[in-house]
Amino acid sequence: MEKGYRIAVVGATGAVGTKMIEMLEDTTLPIESVKLLASKRSAGKTREFKGAPLTIEELVPDSFNGIDIALFSAGGSISKVFAPEAVKRGAVVVDNTSHFRMDPNVPLVVPEVNPDALKRHKGIIANPNCSTIQMMVALEPIRQTAGLKRIIVSTYQAVSGAGAKAIEELKQEAQALLDGKSKEELDPQILPAGSDKLHYPIAFNALPQIDVFAEDDYTYEEWKMINETHKIMEDDAIKVAATCVRIPVVSGHSESIYIETEKEMTPQAVRDLLEKAPGVTLQDDPSQQVYPQALNSVDKKDTFVGRIRRDLDVKTGLHMWVVSDNLLKGAAWNSVQIAETLHELNLVRVPN
Amino acid sequence: MEKGYRIAVVGATGAVGTKMIEMLEDTTLPIESVKLLASKRSAGKTREFKGAPLTIEELVPDSFNGIDIALFSAGGSISKVFAPEAVKRGAVVVDNTSHFRMDPNVPLVVPEVNPDALKRHKGIIANPNCSTIQMMVALEPIRQTAGLKRIIVSTYQAVSGAGAKAIEELKQEAQALLDGKSKEELDPQILPAGSDKLHYPIAFNALPQIDVFAEDDYTYEEWKMINETHKIMEDDAIKVAATCVRIPVVSGHSESIYIETEKEMTPQAVRDLLEKAPGVTLQDDPSQQVYPQALNSVDKKDTFVGRIRRDLDVKTGLHMWVVSDNLLKGAAWNSVQIAETLHELNLVRVPN
């Protein structure tokens, strides 16, 4: 690779797409060109890349002619149709939607956790769900050291995970309530799930629904955390339970995580381990009120871990608080990091 | 009791005191008179009670002469000094602060759960912590039916639990951020804990600290949930772990609760049980997106329970989502309900 890769960003105008462009400005990946793709509606608009304007083009199958790496974040239905078209034209796809995640032929990758899974790629690599990624970054070092038997997680998820329109919805609702309007005067259209029947206010509220409901009265978001954990850690025996909740935060997912390990680890041993762990910033000093906060995680690539403490009854039980910018490590940064890792492992090519 | 009780409200200008006055307007308790007490600073101000203005008086020991029931919610240091003064003058005290809660001579009461503990009162009855009360209301019917071995709870707590100034702080910060100010331009003074050294923004954030840090790196709020559960359920063998988190909600605490019972119960059996349980409103129909929401709990006396589902790995494991107005069932309503129960049990007298 002399000059660098020709990269396409699909869904360039979205909340994640915008961050993908920023992450590409900052990557170690050699880049020859960047092509921005979106729906017909957005075609013709411009976005800056390293100070120069790039014109957004309409996404069509031939958009991928001459592309080496395509980063997708325009919804599952777009990925379903266009990711195979990109692969057919020789591009390696890193897909941020849920569409291919559980496909046995598609590696589901968090570079700090399972980079070797990339070696099995057949053209498409899936980026895990935002709430799963940060949990994996925090727990993998513990799993490697002490084994992992069980996870119970309750999430505190930001609205930007539901896209740019959800951010606007939160802000408009918050302003209306601050102006003295009643909750009945609000007109929610997006949350808790754009595709579901009913919509509820998120401002000054907490909604225990992310994505639609599925088997056993768990939501898809909760199933994603369960199934993706098993796939990424390559261990279906880990017991995983999740309760996924949207709260009125713009960006930065927080998670209250309880785990049971095989071997007992002291909280201090966990701190020592995570202090050196890739992609983790330890923020854990109760005596100085140091712990991760959603507001402080924004625009940071790392996963922040704190409030590490022993369970009072179960010897191998530990509690912790894990926070990360859902648009970066949860989406755009993990996708670009996958591209960087593909480059390092010399895997930016579609196998025959 | 011919005419009714002479009642005092201590801390009448606070977030909880204000709600106590509202609850007294609505109680079945026979009332002869209501006296409003507060600090010297608030003395002379008026508050309406059933349409008539009441003048707030300065709290002094002799304020309790001729009082039958005194409801305290003015901070632990006020209760420490003035609750014994009230009892000395013949008043029964219902105290909403944490000061007397773990005193073995003081019953800690949720009327739906342990009303009989009132029979042992020696003048002072403690109202439990807000986050504990709603959990007890939801779990006691299950404990009675299937036994309760374990609780793991993560809370999503509203700012009104930290008082009227915390509500103002949330609103000012939210407005500043909506106006485009940066988080560095905010000036938090109250949260996460008024008495702690550092203060952090709560608007569009989540703070994993409520009250100050204590033993084993758990906060006092977390210890309250653990210790008060043992005292109210009269069973120290129940394993309890709590992670308490403040989120940008004005009123209405939400809780993600995992429990393990002695005997297996299906989610439907739990629903059938809670449908008839005192103080509970079941809101649990995922097919219609029905589940409890903080915004909908405001000004309601009940505890709302939904998202009831089995754990996928542990046969006796269940998950649920429990919401209640922290100023009402979590404080003012539970206090007035204790007074009603004292009346019903003919216990409104200080034992010799």
XYZ file of C-alpha atoms in Angstrom, chain B residues 1-289:
289
model
C -60.094 11.280 69.848
C -63.104 13.536 69.392
C -61.891 16.445 67.337
C -58.705 15.065 65.863
C -54.926 15.297 66.208
C -52.784 18.369 66.594
C -50.030 17.894 64.042
C -46.694 19.633 63.551
C -44.643 19.609 60.353
C -40.939 20.295 60.934
C -39.145 21.521 57.811
C -42.353 22.859 56.306
C -40.639 24.857 53.530
C -38.537 21.976 52.125
C -39.257 19.752 49.137
C -40.580 16.965 51.396
C -42.248 19.294 53.950
C -44.272 20.913 51.177
C -45.496 17.479 50.086
C -46.252 16.519 53.722
C -48.682 19.455 53.917
C -50.352 18.255 50.686
C -50.602 14.696 52.021
C -52.168 15.979 55.263
C -54.832 17.756 53.188
C -55.692 14.377 51.741
C -55.393 12.022 54.736
C -58.039 9.940 56.492
C -56.378 10.948 59.764
C -58.691 13.135 61.911
C -56.923 16.481 62.246
C -57.698 19.261 64.685
C -54.827 21.561 63.812
C -51.629 21.797 61.775
C -48.597 23.750 62.950
C -45.820 24.510 60.462
C -42.279 24.751 61.842
C -39.054 25.757 60.132
C -35.852 27.688 60.704
C -35.900 31.288 61.946
C -35.242 32.395 58.362
C -38.566 31.004 57.142
C -40.623 32.039 60.195
C -43.428 34.454 59.299
C -43.912 33.096 55.783
C -47.277 31.489 55.086
C -48.389 28.242 53.454
C -51.916 27.242 52.514
C -53.611 24.314 54.232
C -57.053 23.395 52.882
C -57.425 26.874 51.438
C -56.515 28.808 54.598
C -53.123 30.424 55.209
C -50.929 29.051 57.986
C -48.027 31.100 59.322
C -44.734 29.253 59.635
C -43.299 29.413 63.152
C -39.688 29.164 64.266
C -38.787 25.697 65.549
C -38.006 25.735 69.309
C -38.411 22.927 71.888
C -41.690 24.393 73.187
C -43.134 24.300 69.651
C -44.259 20.783 70.555
C -46.382 21.680 73.574
C -49.831 20.294 72.868
C -48.755 18.444 69.703
C -49.897 14.825 69.185
C -47.947 13.913 66.027
C -44.814 15.615 64.700
C -43.604 14.889 61.162
C -39.903 15.730 60.811
C -38.069 16.400 57.540
C -35.508 19.113 58.223
C -32.254 17.149 58.224
C -30.675 14.667 60.621
C -29.102 17.275 62.916
C -32.499 18.917 63.527
C -34.139 15.543 64.233
C -31.326 14.582 66.602
C -31.944 17.641 68.784
C -35.680 18.275 68.429
C -37.275 14.809 68.066
C -36.473 13.939 71.728
C -37.831 17.371 72.747
C -41.074 16.612 70.932
C -41.357 13.181 72.577
C -40.637 14.737 76.007
C -43.682 16.968 75.441
C -45.904 14.010 74.541
C -45.745 14.046 70.750
C -45.188 10.941 68.649
C -42.501 11.669 66.054
C -42.389 10.313 62.506
C -38.889 11.172 61.340
C -37.995 11.262 57.654
C -34.223 11.683 58.180
C -31.682 8.875 58.474
C -30.740 9.838 62.042
C -32.741 7.270 64.034
C -33.304 4.635 61.339
C -30.863 2.016 62.588
C -31.533 2.707 66.310
C -32.788 -0.639 67.710
C -35.345 1.272 69.808
C -36.844 2.970 66.771
C -39.190 1.089 64.413
C -38.390 1.602 60.715
C -41.698 1.267 58.951
C -43.252 0.816 55.531
C -46.950 0.393 56.386
C -47.564 -2.188 53.632
C -44.637 -4.271 54.908
C -44.113 -4.133 58.677
C -46.946 -2.171 60.375
C -46.656 -4.354 63.485
C -43.232 -2.871 64.227
C -45.133 0.291 65.211
C -46.364 -1.527 68.332
C -42.830 -1.351 69.739
C -42.423 2.395 69.302
C -41.143 4.481 72.209
C -42.118 7.851 70.779
C -40.048 7.976 67.593
C -40.758 6.096 64.349
C -38.342 6.354 61.441
C -39.369 6.678 57.810
C -36.971 4.639 55.621
C -34.843 5.994 52.809
C -36.818 6.783 49.631
C -35.013 4.252 47.461
C -35.530 1.522 50.070
C -39.273 2.100 50.543
C -40.369 1.502 46.961
C -38.175 -1.607 46.727
C -39.779 -2.994 49.909
C -43.316 -2.347 48.619
C -42.528 -4.268 45.413
C -40.592 -7.150 46.977
C -42.469 -7.908 50.227
C -45.349 -9.794 48.509
C -42.776 -11.897 46.640
C -40.803 -12.545 49.861
C -43.964 -13.711 51.610
C -44.889 -16.032 48.758
C -41.563 -17.416 47.550
C -38.900 -16.331 50.049
C -36.154 -13.855 49.187
C -32.472 -14.823 49.078
C -30.829 -12.062 47.146
C -31.300 -8.522 45.784
C -29.031 -6.664 43.337
C -30.351 -3.180 42.648
C -29.141 -0.307 40.455
C -30.997 2.952 41.029
C -31.900 5.845 38.746
C -32.666 8.520 41.355
C -34.279 11.916 40.910
C -32.672 15.129 42.150
C -35.608 16.114 44.386
C -34.288 13.532 46.847
C -31.501 16.046 47.492
C -33.961 18.869 48.201
C -35.463 21.912 46.519
C -32.062 23.494 45.811
C -30.986 20.418 43.857
C -34.074 20.737 41.641
C -33.110 24.356 40.969
C -29.529 23.293 40.243
C -30.661 20.713 37.657
C -32.936 23.217 35.926
C -30.306 25.983 35.809
C -27.644 23.638 34.476
C -29.990 22.149 31.871
C -30.930 25.645 30.653
C -27.272 26.713 30.491
C -26.291 23.656 28.425
C -29.324 24.106 26.128
C -28.182 27.706 25.646
C -24.873 26.376 24.344
C -22.750 26.886 27.458
C -19.999 24.302 28.057
C -19.968 22.029 31.108
C -16.947 23.979 32.373
C -19.134 27.102 32.637
C -21.552 25.410 35.050
C -21.197 26.037 38.780
C -22.638 23.047 40.696
C -22.962 23.630 44.455
C -25.209 20.819 45.724
C -24.898 17.502 43.899
C -23.825 14.778 44.236
C -23.882 15.433 48.015
C -24.241 18.853 49.629
C -21.937 17.857 52.474
C -19.142 16.483 50.273
C -16.135 18.403 48.971
C -16.634 18.349 45.213
C -19.757 19.093 43.190
C -20.513 17.925 39.661
C -23.132 18.834 37.055
C -26.203 16.591 36.969
C -27.848 17.988 33.806
C -27.412 15.544 30.897
C -25.174 13.459 33.169
C -25.331 10.457 35.523
C -23.560 10.590 38.899
C -22.752 7.273 40.614
C -22.617 8.928 44.032
C -25.554 9.656 46.365
C -24.582 10.772 49.868
C -20.910 10.434 50.894
C -18.643 7.396 50.605
C -18.396 4.966 53.512
C -17.069 1.472 54.294
C -15.935 -0.807 51.466
C -16.276 2.050 48.952
C -20.068 1.863 49.080
C -21.887 5.184 49.536
C -24.142 5.779 52.552
C -27.135 5.679 50.203
C -26.077 2.185 49.154
C -25.551 1.129 52.794
C -28.989 2.523 53.657
C -30.604 0.250 51.056
C -28.701 -2.750 52.439
C -29.156 -2.134 56.175
C -32.723 -0.832 56.001
C -33.825 -3.831 53.912
C -32.518 -6.159 56.628
C -34.262 -4.173 59.374
C -37.622 -3.748 57.610
C -37.810 -7.367 56.395
C -36.363 -8.548 59.730
C -33.959 -10.879 57.957
C -30.215 -10.190 57.884
C -29.649 -13.265 55.714
C -30.993 -11.578 52.574
C -28.026 -10.736 50.358
C -28.358 -7.120 49.234
C -26.097 -5.161 46.892
C -26.887 -1.658 45.662
C -25.436 0.816 43.188
C -27.072 4.216 43.666
C -26.979 6.691 40.802
C -28.415 10.177 40.386
C -29.843 11.003 36.961
C -31.340 14.219 35.551
C -34.939 13.564 36.595
C -36.835 16.014 38.836
C -38.991 13.515 40.733
C -39.564 9.767 40.508
C -36.927 7.205 41.434
C -36.501 4.215 39.102
C -34.821 0.955 40.081
C -33.509 -1.983 38.067
C -33.898 -4.883 40.492
C -32.646 -8.460 40.237
C -33.809 -10.940 42.861
C -33.356 -14.605 43.655
C -36.212 -16.284 45.513
C -36.262 -19.516 47.545
C -39.006 -21.062 45.443
C -39.310 -20.592 41.681
C -42.016 -18.156 40.541
C -42.999 -17.478 36.940
C -43.159 -13.847 35.807
C -46.914 -14.298 35.372
C -47.277 -15.534 38.955
C -45.394 -12.432 40.126
C -47.696 -10.241 38.031
C -50.801 -11.915 39.475
C -49.421 -11.412 42.970
C -48.423 -7.754 42.543
C -51.701 -6.895 40.821
C -53.395 -7.406 44.210
C -50.547 -6.169 46.421
C -51.112 -3.117 48.648
C -49.506 0.085 47.392
C -48.515 -1.461 44.045
C -49.746 -0.569 40.575
C -48.704 -3.159 38.023
C -47.669 -1.626 34.666
C -46.333 -4.554 32.708
C -47.359 -5.217 29.136
C -44.386 -5.174 26.750
C -46.664 -5.905 23.761
C -48.297 -2.514 24.362
C -45.076 -0.794 25.557
